Coordinates of C-alpha atoms in Angstrom, one line a residue:
Chain R
M1 CA 74.6 41.3 -65.7
S2 CA 72.8 42.2 -63.0
G3 CA 69.7 41.0 -63.1
L4 CA 67.9 44.6 -62.7
M5 CA 70.4 46.0 -64.4
R6 CA 69.3 43.9 -67.4
Y7 CA 66.1 44.8 -67.2
A8 CA 66.1 48.6 -66.4
L9 CA 68.7 48.5 -70.0
Q10 CA 66.3 46.2 -71.9
R11 CA 63.2 48.9 -70.7
L12 CA 65.0 52.2 -71.7
L13 CA 65.0 50.0 -75.1
L14 CA 62.0 49.8 -75.4
T15 CA 61.6 53.4 -73.7
I16 CA 62.9 54.7 -77.4
P17 CA 59.8 53.1 -79.5
M18 CA 57.7 54.5 -76.9
V19 CA 58.5 58.2 -77.1
F20 CA 59.9 58.1 -81.1
I21 CA 56.2 57.3 -81.8
L22 CA 54.7 59.5 -79.5
L23 CA 56.8 61.9 -81.3
T24 CA 55.0 60.8 -84.1
V25 CA 52.1 61.4 -83.8
I26 CA 52.5 64.8 -81.7
F27 CA 54.3 65.9 -85.5
L28 CA 51.4 64.6 -87.3
V29 CA 48.3 66.3 -85.1
L30 CA 50.3 69.4 -85.3
R31 CA 51.0 69.7 -88.6
V32 CA 49.0 67.9 -90.9
M33 CA 45.6 68.2 -88.5
P34 CA 43.4 71.2 -90.5
G35 CA 43.8 74.5 -90.2
D36 CA 48.0 76.3 -91.1
P37 CA 49.9 77.2 -89.1
V38 CA 51.3 80.3 -90.5
S39 CA 48.1 81.7 -90.9
A40 CA 47.2 80.6 -87.6
M41 CA 50.0 82.7 -86.3
L42 CA 49.3 86.1 -87.5
G43 CA 46.0 84.9 -85.9
G44 CA 43.0 85.1 -88.8
R45 CA 44.3 88.5 -90.1
P46 CA 43.8 89.1 -94.0
V47 CA 47.9 89.0 -94.5
P48 CA 49.2 90.0 -97.6
P49 CA 50.7 86.2 -99.6
E50 CA 53.7 87.2 -99.9
V51 CA 53.6 87.9 -96.0
L52 CA 52.2 84.8 -95.6
Q53 CA 55.2 82.8 -98.1
S54 CA 57.8 85.5 -96.0
Y55 CA 57.1 83.3 -92.4
R56 CA 56.5 80.0 -94.3
V57 CA 60.1 80.3 -95.4
K58 CA 60.9 81.3 -92.3
M59 CA 58.9 78.7 -90.2
G60 CA 60.0 76.0 -92.3
F61 CA 56.9 75.6 -93.7
D62 CA 57.6 75.5 -97.7
K63 CA 59.1 72.2 -97.6
S64 CA 57.6 68.3 -98.1
L65 CA 56.4 67.0 -95.0
P66 CA 59.2 64.1 -94.6
V67 CA 61.9 67.3 -95.0
Q68 CA 60.0 68.6 -91.9
Y69 CA 59.6 65.9 -89.9
A70 CA 63.9 65.2 -90.3
T71 CA 64.2 68.6 -88.8
Y72 CA 62.1 68.2 -86.1
L73 CA 63.2 64.6 -84.8
G74 CA 67.0 66.0 -85.6
G75 CA 66.5 69.1 -83.3
I76 CA 64.7 67.4 -80.6
L77 CA 67.6 64.6 -80.9
R78 CA 70.2 67.8 -81.0
G79 CA 68.2 69.2 -78.2
D80 CA 67.0 71.9 -79.8
F81 CA 63.5 73.1 -79.5
G82 CA 63.2 76.4 -81.6
S83 CA 62.8 79.7 -80.7
S84 CA 59.2 80.6 -79.5
T85 CA 58.0 83.7 -81.6
R86 CA 57.2 85.5 -78.9
T87 CA 59.1 86.1 -76.8
S88 CA 61.7 84.5 -79.3
T89 CA 64.1 82.8 -76.2
P90 CA 64.4 79.6 -76.7
V91 CA 61.8 77.0 -76.0
L92 CA 64.0 74.7 -74.1
E93 CA 65.7 77.6 -71.9
E94 CA 61.9 78.6 -71.4
L95 CA 60.8 74.7 -70.2
L96 CA 63.7 74.3 -68.4
S97 CA 63.4 77.7 -65.8
R98 CA 60.0 76.8 -65.3
F99 CA 59.8 73.3 -64.9
P100 CA 60.9 73.6 -61.2
A101 CA 57.9 75.6 -60.3
T102 CA 55.7 72.0 -62.0
I103 CA 57.5 69.8 -60.7
E104 CA 57.3 71.2 -56.9
L105 CA 53.6 71.3 -57.6
A106 CA 52.9 68.3 -59.1
L107 CA 54.9 66.6 -55.6
F108 CA 53.0 68.3 -53.0
G109 CA 50.4 67.6 -54.7
L110 CA 51.0 64.0 -54.8
L111 CA 51.9 64.4 -51.3
V112 CA 48.5 65.7 -50.6
A113 CA 46.7 63.2 -53.0
G114 CA 49.0 59.9 -51.1
I115 CA 48.7 61.3 -47.5
L116 CA 44.9 61.7 -47.9
G117 CA 43.9 58.4 -50.6
F118 CA 46.3 55.9 -48.5
S119 CA 44.8 57.6 -45.1
T120 CA 41.2 57.3 -45.8
G121 CA 40.8 54.4 -48.5
I122 CA 42.8 52.0 -45.5
L123 CA 40.1 54.0 -42.6
A124 CA 37.2 53.0 -45.6
A125 CA 38.4 49.0 -45.8
T126 CA 39.0 48.5 -41.9
R127 CA 35.2 50.0 -41.4
A128 CA 33.4 47.9 -44.5
D129 CA 30.3 48.6 -44.8
R130 CA 30.0 51.4 -41.7
P131 CA 28.7 55.3 -42.5
V132 CA 32.0 56.1 -42.3
D133 CA 32.7 53.6 -45.1
H134 CA 30.0 55.4 -47.0
G135 CA 30.8 59.3 -46.2
I136 CA 34.7 57.7 -47.2
R137 CA 33.5 56.4 -50.2
I138 CA 31.4 59.2 -51.5
F139 CA 34.1 61.7 -51.0
H140 CA 36.2 59.7 -53.3
I141 CA 33.4 59.7 -56.4
A142 CA 33.0 63.2 -55.6
S143 CA 36.6 64.2 -56.0
F144 CA 36.3 61.6 -59.2
A145 CA 33.2 64.1 -60.4
M146 CA 34.7 67.4 -59.6
P147 CA 36.0 70.1 -62.0
L148 CA 39.1 70.5 -60.5
F149 CA 39.7 74.7 -62.0
W150 CA 36.2 74.7 -59.7
L151 CA 37.7 73.3 -56.5
G152 CA 40.8 75.9 -57.2
L153 CA 39.1 78.6 -58.0
M154 CA 36.5 77.9 -54.7
F155 CA 39.1 77.7 -52.2
Q156 CA 40.3 80.7 -53.0
V157 CA 36.3 82.5 -52.4
F158 CA 36.8 80.6 -49.5
F159 CA 40.5 80.8 -48.5
A160 CA 41.5 83.4 -50.0
V161 CA 39.1 85.9 -50.6
K162 CA 37.0 85.5 -48.0
L163 CA 39.3 84.1 -44.9
K164 CA 42.2 86.2 -46.6
W165 CA 44.1 83.2 -44.6
L166 CA 46.0 82.3 -47.6
P167 CA 47.0 84.3 -50.8
V168 CA 44.8 84.4 -53.8
A169 CA 47.9 82.8 -56.6
G170 CA 51.4 83.1 -57.4
R171 CA 54.4 82.1 -56.1
L172 CA 55.9 84.4 -54.0
G173 CA 53.8 87.4 -52.4
G174 CA 54.8 91.2 -52.6
Q175 CA 58.5 92.0 -51.3
M176 CA 59.7 88.4 -51.4
A177 CA 58.9 88.9 -55.3
F178 CA 61.5 91.2 -56.2
S179 CA 63.9 90.7 -53.5
F180 CA 64.2 86.5 -52.8
E181 CA 66.7 84.8 -55.2
P182 CA 66.1 81.0 -56.0
I183 CA 69.0 78.6 -56.8
T184 CA 67.3 75.3 -57.9
G185 CA 64.1 77.4 -58.6
F186 CA 63.2 74.9 -56.3
Y187 CA 61.7 77.4 -54.0
M188 CA 61.0 74.9 -51.2
L189 CA 64.2 74.2 -51.4
D190 CA 66.0 77.5 -51.7
A191 CA 64.0 79.0 -48.9
I192 CA 66.0 76.8 -47.0
L193 CA 69.2 77.0 -48.5
R194 CA 69.3 79.7 -47.6
W195 CA 68.3 79.6 -44.5
D196 CA 65.2 82.2 -45.0
G197 CA 62.1 81.2 -43.0
K198 CA 60.4 84.4 -43.6
A199 CA 60.4 83.0 -47.1
L200 CA 59.7 79.8 -46.2
A201 CA 56.7 80.6 -45.1
D202 CA 55.7 82.7 -47.6
I203 CA 57.0 79.7 -50.1
A204 CA 54.6 77.6 -48.0
R205 CA 51.0 79.8 -48.3
H206 CA 51.2 80.2 -51.2
L207 CA 52.1 76.6 -52.1
A208 CA 49.1 75.8 -50.2
L209 CA 46.0 76.3 -51.8
P210 CA 47.4 74.9 -55.3
S211 CA 48.9 71.7 -54.3
L212 CA 45.5 71.3 -52.1
T213 CA 43.6 71.0 -55.1
L214 CA 46.0 69.3 -57.1
G215 CA 46.3 66.5 -54.5
I216 CA 42.1 66.8 -54.2
A217 CA 41.4 65.3 -57.7
L218 CA 43.5 62.0 -57.3
T219 CA 42.9 61.7 -53.9
G220 CA 39.6 60.0 -55.0
L221 CA 41.7 57.4 -57.2
L222 CA 44.4 55.8 -54.7
G223 CA 41.1 56.1 -51.8
R224 CA 39.2 53.8 -53.6
V225 CA 43.1 51.5 -55.0
S226 CA 44.0 51.7 -51.2
R227 CA 40.2 50.8 -50.3
A228 CA 39.9 48.2 -52.5
S229 CA 43.9 46.3 -52.0
M230 CA 43.2 46.3 -48.2
L231 CA 39.8 44.7 -48.2
E232 CA 41.6 42.0 -50.3
V233 CA 43.9 41.3 -48.3
L234 CA 42.1 41.4 -45.5
D235 CA 40.1 38.5 -46.6
Q236 CA 43.4 36.4 -46.9
D237 CA 44.1 32.8 -44.7
Y238 CA 47.0 34.9 -43.0
I239 CA 45.2 37.7 -41.4
T240 CA 42.4 35.6 -39.5
T241 CA 45.4 32.8 -38.1
A242 CA 46.9 36.5 -37.0
R243 CA 43.3 37.6 -35.2
A244 CA 43.1 34.4 -34.4
K245 CA 46.3 35.1 -32.3
G246 CA 44.8 37.2 -30.2
L247 CA 46.5 39.9 -31.6
S248 CA 45.2 43.6 -31.2
E249 CA 43.4 44.6 -34.3
R250 CA 45.9 47.5 -34.8
I251 CA 49.1 45.5 -34.7
V252 CA 46.9 42.6 -37.6
V253 CA 46.1 45.9 -40.0
L254 CA 49.4 48.5 -39.9
R255 CA 52.1 45.4 -39.0
H256 CA 51.0 42.3 -40.9
A257 CA 47.9 44.0 -43.8
L258 CA 50.1 47.0 -44.5
R259 CA 52.5 45.8 -46.5
N260 CA 51.4 44.1 -48.8
A261 CA 47.7 45.5 -49.5
L262 CA 51.0 49.1 -50.8
I263 CA 51.7 47.5 -53.4
P264 CA 48.9 48.5 -55.8
I265 CA 48.6 51.1 -53.9
V266 CA 52.6 52.5 -55.3
T267 CA 51.4 51.6 -58.7
I268 CA 48.6 53.6 -59.6
F269 CA 50.5 56.1 -57.9
G270 CA 52.8 56.4 -59.8
L271 CA 51.0 56.2 -62.8
Q272 CA 49.2 59.1 -61.5
F273 CA 51.8 61.4 -63.2
A274 CA 50.4 62.1 -65.8
A275 CA 47.2 62.9 -65.1
L276 CA 49.3 64.7 -62.5
M277 CA 50.5 66.4 -65.5
G278 CA 47.2 67.7 -67.0
G279 CA 45.4 68.6 -63.7
A280 CA 49.1 71.2 -63.4
V281 CA 47.8 73.4 -66.9
L282 CA 44.4 73.7 -64.9
T283 CA 45.6 74.7 -61.7
E284 CA 48.5 76.9 -63.5
T285 CA 46.5 78.8 -64.7
V286 CA 43.9 79.2 -62.2
F287 CA 46.5 79.8 -60.5
S288 CA 48.8 82.1 -61.8
W289 CA 51.3 79.1 -61.1
P290 CA 54.6 80.5 -63.3
G291 CA 55.5 76.2 -64.7
I292 CA 55.2 74.7 -67.6
A293 CA 51.6 74.1 -68.4
S294 CA 50.8 78.0 -67.9
Y295 CA 53.3 78.3 -70.2
L296 CA 52.0 76.2 -72.6
M297 CA 49.0 77.6 -72.6
R298 CA 50.3 80.9 -72.5
A299 CA 51.7 79.6 -75.9
I300 CA 48.6 78.4 -77.4
S301 CA 46.4 81.9 -76.9
A302 CA 49.8 83.8 -78.6
R303 CA 49.8 80.6 -81.7
D304 CA 53.9 80.4 -80.4
Y305 CA 53.7 77.3 -82.4
P306 CA 57.5 76.6 -82.0
A307 CA 56.3 76.5 -78.3
I308 CA 53.5 74.5 -78.2
Q309 CA 56.0 72.1 -79.8
G310 CA 58.5 72.9 -77.7
S311 CA 56.1 71.6 -74.7
V312 CA 54.4 69.6 -75.7
V313 CA 57.4 66.8 -77.2
F314 CA 59.2 68.6 -73.2
I315 CA 56.0 66.9 -70.7
A316 CA 55.6 63.4 -74.0
L317 CA 59.4 63.1 -72.9
F318 CA 59.3 63.4 -69.2
I319 CA 56.1 61.2 -69.1
S320 CA 58.1 58.6 -70.3
L321 CA 61.2 59.2 -68.0
I322 CA 58.7 59.1 -64.9
N323 CA 57.2 55.8 -66.0
L324 CA 60.7 53.7 -66.4
I325 CA 61.9 55.0 -62.5
V326 CA 58.4 54.0 -61.8
D327 CA 58.9 50.6 -63.3
L328 CA 61.7 49.8 -62.2
F329 CA 61.2 51.1 -58.7
Y330 CA 58.5 48.6 -58.8
S331 CA 61.6 45.6 -57.6
T332 CA 62.2 47.5 -54.6
I333 CA 58.7 47.5 -53.6
D334 CA 57.8 44.0 -53.8
P335 CA 60.7 41.7 -53.4
R336 CA 58.9 38.6 -55.4
V337 CA 59.1 40.3 -58.6
R338 CA 62.7 40.1 -60.1
Y339 CA 64.0 41.0 -63.4
Chain Q
M1 CA 5.9 15.6 -94.6
S2 CA 5.6 18.6 -96.7
E3 CA 7.6 18.7 -100.2
S4 CA 10.1 22.0 -99.4
Y5 CA 11.8 22.0 -96.6
V6 CA 11.2 26.1 -96.2
T7 CA 15.0 27.3 -95.4
P8 CA 14.6 30.3 -92.4
P9 CA 15.1 34.0 -93.1
I10 CA 19.0 33.6 -91.6
R11 CA 19.9 37.2 -92.5
R12 CA 19.2 38.7 -89.8
S13 CA 20.1 42.3 -89.6
L14 CA 23.6 43.6 -87.4
L15 CA 21.4 46.0 -86.0
A16 CA 17.8 44.0 -86.0
D17 CA 19.3 41.7 -83.8
G18 CA 21.4 43.7 -81.1
A19 CA 18.3 45.3 -80.6
V20 CA 16.7 42.1 -80.2
R21 CA 19.7 41.4 -77.7
L22 CA 19.0 44.1 -76.1
I23 CA 15.6 43.7 -74.6
R24 CA 15.2 40.4 -73.9
G25 CA 18.3 41.7 -71.5
I26 CA 16.2 44.5 -70.2
T27 CA 13.3 41.9 -69.7
R28 CA 15.6 39.4 -67.9
G29 CA 17.8 42.1 -66.1
R30 CA 14.9 43.5 -64.3
H31 CA 15.7 41.4 -60.9
A32 CA 18.9 42.0 -61.3
L33 CA 17.9 45.5 -60.9
R34 CA 16.4 44.9 -57.7
G35 CA 18.6 47.1 -54.6
Q36 CA 20.8 49.0 -57.4
T37 CA 20.1 52.2 -56.4
V38 CA 23.5 53.2 -57.3
L39 CA 22.5 52.5 -61.0
K40 CA 19.2 54.6 -60.3
V41 CA 20.0 57.6 -59.1
G42 CA 22.3 57.8 -61.8
V43 CA 20.1 56.9 -64.0
V44 CA 17.3 60.1 -63.0
I45 CA 20.6 62.5 -62.3
V46 CA 21.8 61.8 -66.8
F47 CA 17.6 61.6 -67.3
A48 CA 17.3 65.0 -65.1
F49 CA 19.6 67.1 -67.3
L50 CA 19.5 65.9 -70.7
L51 CA 15.2 66.3 -70.0
M52 CA 16.0 70.0 -68.5
T53 CA 18.6 70.8 -71.5
A54 CA 16.0 69.7 -73.8
L55 CA 13.1 71.9 -72.5
T56 CA 16.0 75.4 -72.5
Q57 CA 16.5 74.1 -76.0
A58 CA 13.0 74.9 -76.8
W59 CA 11.8 77.8 -74.4
P60 CA 15.3 79.5 -73.4
A61 CA 13.5 81.6 -70.3
I62 CA 11.3 78.9 -68.5
T63 CA 12.5 80.2 -65.8
G64 CA 11.3 83.4 -66.6
F65 CA 14.4 84.7 -67.0
H66 CA 16.1 85.3 -70.5
P67 CA 19.7 83.6 -69.8
T68 CA 21.4 86.2 -72.8
Q69 CA 19.5 89.1 -72.5
Y70 CA 20.0 92.0 -70.0
R71 CA 17.6 92.6 -67.7
D72 CA 16.2 95.5 -65.9
A73 CA 18.6 94.6 -62.4
T74 CA 21.5 95.3 -60.1
R75 CA 24.6 94.1 -61.7
L76 CA 26.7 91.2 -59.4
E77 CA 23.4 91.0 -56.9
P78 CA 24.0 88.0 -54.9
P79 CA 21.1 84.8 -54.6
T80 CA 17.8 86.7 -53.8
T81 CA 14.5 85.5 -54.0
T82 CA 14.2 87.2 -57.2
H83 CA 16.9 85.9 -58.8
W84 CA 17.9 82.8 -57.0
M85 CA 21.4 82.3 -58.0
G86 CA 21.9 85.7 -58.0
T87 CA 22.9 88.0 -61.3
D88 CA 26.5 88.2 -63.0
Q89 CA 28.2 91.3 -64.2
L90 CA 25.4 92.2 -67.5
Q91 CA 22.7 91.7 -64.5
R92 CA 21.7 88.1 -66.4
D93 CA 20.2 86.0 -64.1
V94 CA 22.0 83.5 -63.7
F95 CA 19.8 80.8 -62.8
S96 CA 18.5 81.1 -66.3
R97 CA 22.0 80.6 -67.1
I98 CA 23.0 77.4 -65.4
L99 CA 20.0 75.4 -66.7
G100 CA 21.2 76.0 -70.0
G101 CA 24.5 75.7 -69.7
G102 CA 24.9 72.1 -69.9
Y103 CA 24.3 72.0 -74.0
A104 CA 27.5 72.2 -75.5
S105 CA 28.9 70.1 -72.5
L106 CA 26.4 66.4 -73.0
V107 CA 26.6 67.9 -77.3
V108 CA 30.0 67.2 -77.2
A109 CA 30.5 64.4 -74.5
F110 CA 27.7 62.1 -76.3
A111 CA 29.4 62.5 -79.4
A112 CA 33.0 62.2 -78.3
V113 CA 32.4 59.7 -76.6
A114 CA 30.8 57.3 -79.9
M115 CA 33.0 58.8 -82.1
S116 CA 36.0 57.6 -79.3
M117 CA 34.0 54.2 -79.0
I118 CA 33.6 54.0 -82.7
A119 CA 36.7 54.2 -83.9
G120 CA 38.6 52.9 -80.4
S121 CA 36.5 49.3 -80.8
V122 CA 36.8 48.9 -84.1
L123 CA 41.0 49.3 -84.5
G124 CA 40.5 47.0 -81.1
W125 CA 39.1 44.1 -82.4
I126 CA 40.7 44.1 -86.1
S127 CA 44.0 44.5 -83.7
G128 CA 43.4 41.3 -81.1
Y129 CA 42.4 39.2 -83.4
T130 CA 44.7 40.0 -86.5
G131 CA 47.6 39.8 -84.0
G132 CA 50.8 40.3 -85.9
W133 CA 53.0 43.0 -86.7
L134 CA 49.4 44.8 -86.9
D135 CA 48.3 45.0 -83.4
R136 CA 52.3 45.5 -81.9
G137 CA 52.6 49.0 -84.0
L138 CA 48.7 49.8 -83.1
S139 CA 49.1 48.8 -79.6
L140 CA 52.8 50.9 -79.1
T141 CA 50.7 54.3 -80.6
M142 CA 47.7 53.5 -78.4
D143 CA 49.9 53.0 -75.7
A144 CA 51.8 56.3 -76.5
I145 CA 48.9 58.5 -76.8
Y146 CA 47.3 57.3 -73.5
S147 CA 50.9 57.9 -71.2
F148 CA 50.5 61.5 -72.6
P149 CA 48.0 63.8 -70.4
S150 CA 44.6 63.5 -72.4
M151 CA 43.7 67.3 -70.4
I152 CA 46.9 68.8 -72.3
L153 CA 46.8 66.5 -76.2
A154 CA 42.8 67.6 -75.7
I155 CA 44.1 70.9 -75.4
V156 CA 46.2 71.5 -78.0
L157 CA 43.7 69.6 -80.5
V158 CA 41.1 72.2 -80.1
A159 CA 43.2 75.1 -80.0
M160 CA 44.8 73.3 -83.7
F161 CA 41.1 73.0 -84.7
G162 CA 39.6 76.6 -83.3
S163 CA 36.8 76.8 -80.7
G164 CA 33.5 75.6 -80.5
I165 CA 31.3 72.3 -80.5
G166 CA 33.0 70.4 -83.7
P167 CA 36.8 71.3 -83.2
M168 CA 35.8 70.0 -79.4
I169 CA 34.0 66.7 -80.6
W170 CA 37.2 66.0 -82.4
A171 CA 39.5 66.5 -80.0
V172 CA 37.8 65.1 -77.0
G173 CA 37.2 61.9 -79.7
F174 CA 41.0 61.7 -80.4
V175 CA 41.6 61.7 -76.8
Y176 CA 39.7 58.8 -76.2
I177 CA 40.4 56.1 -78.5
P178 CA 43.3 54.7 -76.5
T179 CA 41.0 53.9 -73.7
Y180 CA 38.2 51.8 -75.5
F181 CA 41.1 50.0 -77.8
R182 CA 42.7 48.4 -74.5
V183 CA 39.9 47.0 -73.9
T184 CA 37.8 46.2 -76.5
R185 CA 41.8 45.2 -77.6
A186 CA 42.2 42.9 -74.6
E187 CA 38.5 41.0 -75.0
A188 CA 39.3 40.0 -78.2
L189 CA 42.6 38.2 -77.6
Q190 CA 41.0 36.5 -75.5
V191 CA 38.0 35.6 -77.9
R192 CA 40.0 34.1 -80.2
E193 CA 41.6 31.8 -78.4
T194 CA 38.6 30.6 -77.8
T195 CA 37.1 26.2 -79.3
Y196 CA 34.2 28.3 -81.0
V197 CA 36.0 30.4 -82.7
E198 CA 38.4 27.8 -84.5
A199 CA 35.1 25.9 -84.6
I200 CA 33.0 28.7 -86.9
K201 CA 36.7 28.8 -88.9
A202 CA 36.7 25.6 -89.5
V203 CA 33.1 26.0 -90.7
G204 CA 34.6 28.7 -93.1
A205 CA 33.8 31.6 -91.5
G206 CA 35.4 35.4 -93.3
R207 CA 37.4 37.0 -90.7
T208 CA 34.7 39.8 -90.7
R209 CA 32.3 37.6 -89.9
I210 CA 34.4 36.8 -87.2
I211 CA 34.8 40.1 -85.9
L212 CA 31.6 41.5 -86.0
R213 CA 30.0 38.5 -85.0
H214 CA 31.8 37.2 -82.5
V215 CA 34.6 39.3 -81.6
A216 CA 32.7 42.5 -81.3
P217 CA 29.6 41.4 -79.7
N218 CA 31.8 39.9 -76.8
T219 CA 32.8 42.9 -75.6
V220 CA 30.0 44.7 -76.2
N221 CA 29.9 44.0 -72.2
A222 CA 33.3 45.6 -71.6
I223 CA 32.8 48.8 -73.6
M224 CA 29.2 49.4 -71.7
A225 CA 31.2 49.7 -68.0
V226 CA 33.8 52.0 -69.6
S227 CA 32.0 54.5 -71.4
S228 CA 30.1 55.6 -68.4
F229 CA 32.8 56.5 -66.6
N230 CA 34.4 58.3 -70.3
L231 CA 31.2 59.9 -70.3
A232 CA 31.9 61.2 -66.6
D233 CA 35.2 62.1 -67.2
A234 CA 34.2 63.8 -70.8
I235 CA 32.3 66.3 -69.2
L236 CA 35.0 67.6 -66.9
T237 CA 37.1 67.7 -69.7
V238 CA 34.2 69.2 -72.1
A239 CA 33.9 72.0 -69.2
A240 CA 37.9 72.9 -68.6
L241 CA 38.0 73.4 -72.2
S242 CA 35.0 76.1 -71.9
F243 CA 36.9 76.5 -68.8
L244 CA 40.1 77.4 -71.2
G245 CA 38.2 79.9 -73.9
F246 CA 37.7 77.5 -76.6
G247 CA 34.1 76.6 -76.0
L248 CA 30.8 78.1 -77.4
P249 CA 31.3 81.3 -77.8
P250 CA 29.5 84.2 -75.4
P251 CA 26.5 85.2 -74.5
A252 CA 25.5 81.7 -74.9
P253 CA 25.1 80.1 -71.4
D254 CA 28.0 77.5 -71.2
W255 CA 29.1 76.2 -67.5
G256 CA 32.6 76.1 -67.8
F257 CA 32.7 79.6 -70.2
D258 CA 30.9 81.1 -67.8
I259 CA 32.8 80.2 -64.3
Q260 CA 36.0 81.8 -66.8
N261 CA 33.5 84.7 -66.5
G262 CA 33.2 84.7 -63.0
Q263 CA 36.9 83.9 -61.9
K264 CA 37.0 87.9 -62.6
Y265 CA 35.3 88.4 -60.1
L266 CA 36.1 87.0 -57.0
Q267 CA 38.1 88.7 -56.0
S268 CA 35.1 91.3 -55.0
G269 CA 33.4 88.0 -53.6
S270 CA 30.8 87.2 -56.0
W271 CA 31.2 84.1 -55.0
W272 CA 27.7 82.9 -56.9
M273 CA 28.6 82.8 -60.5
I274 CA 31.2 80.8 -59.8
T275 CA 29.9 77.8 -57.8
F276 CA 26.6 77.0 -59.0
P277 CA 27.6 76.1 -62.7
G278 CA 30.5 74.4 -61.1
L279 CA 27.7 72.0 -59.1
M280 CA 26.0 71.2 -61.7
I281 CA 28.8 69.8 -63.8
I282 CA 29.7 68.3 -60.7
T283 CA 25.6 66.5 -60.2
L284 CA 26.4 66.1 -64.2
S285 CA 29.7 64.0 -64.3
L286 CA 28.5 62.3 -60.2
G287 CA 25.4 61.2 -62.7
F288 CA 26.9 59.7 -65.1
G289 CA 29.8 58.3 -62.9
L290 CA 27.2 56.3 -60.5
I291 CA 25.4 55.0 -63.9
G292 CA 29.5 53.5 -64.5
E293 CA 29.2 52.0 -61.3
G294 CA 25.6 50.4 -61.5
I295 CA 27.0 49.2 -64.8
S296 CA 30.3 47.6 -63.1
D297 CA 28.4 46.1 -60.2
L298 CA 25.8 44.2 -62.4
L299 CA 28.1 42.7 -64.5
N300 CA 30.5 41.5 -62.5
P301 CA 28.4 40.5 -59.2
R302 CA 31.5 39.8 -57.4
R303 CA 33.0 43.1 -57.3
R304 CA 29.9 44.5 -55.5
R305 CA 32.0 44.1 -52.0
K306 CA 34.1 45.5 -52.9
H307 CA 33.8 49.0 -55.2
V308 CA 36.9 48.9 -56.6

């Protein structure tokens, strides 16, 4: 077995207790914390105790905690996330059908953050302590301090309401929402597969503001790491050597410094997926984006207990998977990493 | 020589000890503050917000308009000389509302950060110093919580607890525990291996004493730096929770909630109801962020040029 394979297997085995603990924490938070889920589900209205009891039996809350825990874990292992009390459809089915929308948004958000953060960070590093650098650093810090939902709303006010360049919300506009038939659920991909230029343009226009919002919120961190990493590399002796040889600054930065500066940037990039999912909740709410985060929000406002739990477990599993992939990806970026 | 040897009062309380250190640190640190513009700007911003919130709590109608009373004004009026930031759909003055709208954010942010700081640090000290299975179990649990999106966790928790200031404190406070745990555990691990800890152990000091008098003080710097960034983040989290409707019940002024309210009138172009509360959130969060930058620069001068 090769080193990478062995490491992958080891890492996979380590993921199991991690996921297990996360599932347990979720269970404890949702079941043991104050507040009765059944009366919460019924909206806190005065309900006859018999009715309350019948709901409790139906949802399995009359059993002891260990039994509930075992049922919960058993269900997840079998891929059974329960059924929504609001729509009575299986939660997992609903989540899977909405998942592509969230991923599409997250990927484009990551793309925006990557391009903006990386380019501004490198630019600031090569112009360290000059006005450009100061300006970019203020932009990075401001991007940290900005409430994401507010940024989204400001974009809506400016680009959608005032200038009317882009749609306010949703994934598809007007007629298109009825005529377009998705294949994979990733609309950009679907439009290309169907060779439908009009749909592609409409999808891109709808995707622009949400992904820009999500992306800018993450730009600050990426930009700062890029700047710091680049500065670190530019301080190295081999860069001085390259300059002393008479190479142009362009070649020094692009050919010699960039590759080594990339390693920490990629690390941070991968770790942003959790923040991205958190940001997606707000972005999806602001832009009425039909993803899993907006499903979770609707489940919360309807006190749809199985749906809340299912969404949280789903997100937890997904994040664990992403972290595993990112970890394995390092070796291809940094040849010094050997497993 | 006199007949008796007077023993000095050895059991100074931890609190008094801490106070003395703090004062000494401030007076000694004065020259270090020279040129710390970033830190100063941050402190000024945060103090201005604290003062503003205190004043509006005492006199809500400090601008001449009451934030929760309907006025004899046009509804949804754009900014004018009377209503600097316009009015909302209930004819209330937006400027008066944003001045007082930070109350919940500040209370929740400070209380939640204090809660997670105490819980996270104590667990971190114990875990890092003790080691063994306890450390492994706690670390794994904290890592698991840490890997989960904090925003989603906070939303789910507050939805379980109910809405308002109390539930928000619990929810936000819980979410940040791993942040402090990780920092203090890492420091505790280092302190445990030092010679002076070995020495005091040889003298016979107990575990509690070592943790409180030797491990804990060594983690204070790291906690300080983390907590200001944490406050900046907490302000945004609280704003998001209020925006989603888990904050103060109306008609109390609240930035996040006011933005949600303004969202309904966005299509008609009423930009002022959204813009101004948002600018307040940014400024306050920026203030805490700048303090964090400043503290990190003070603690690690090597960092100063790179501004990591």
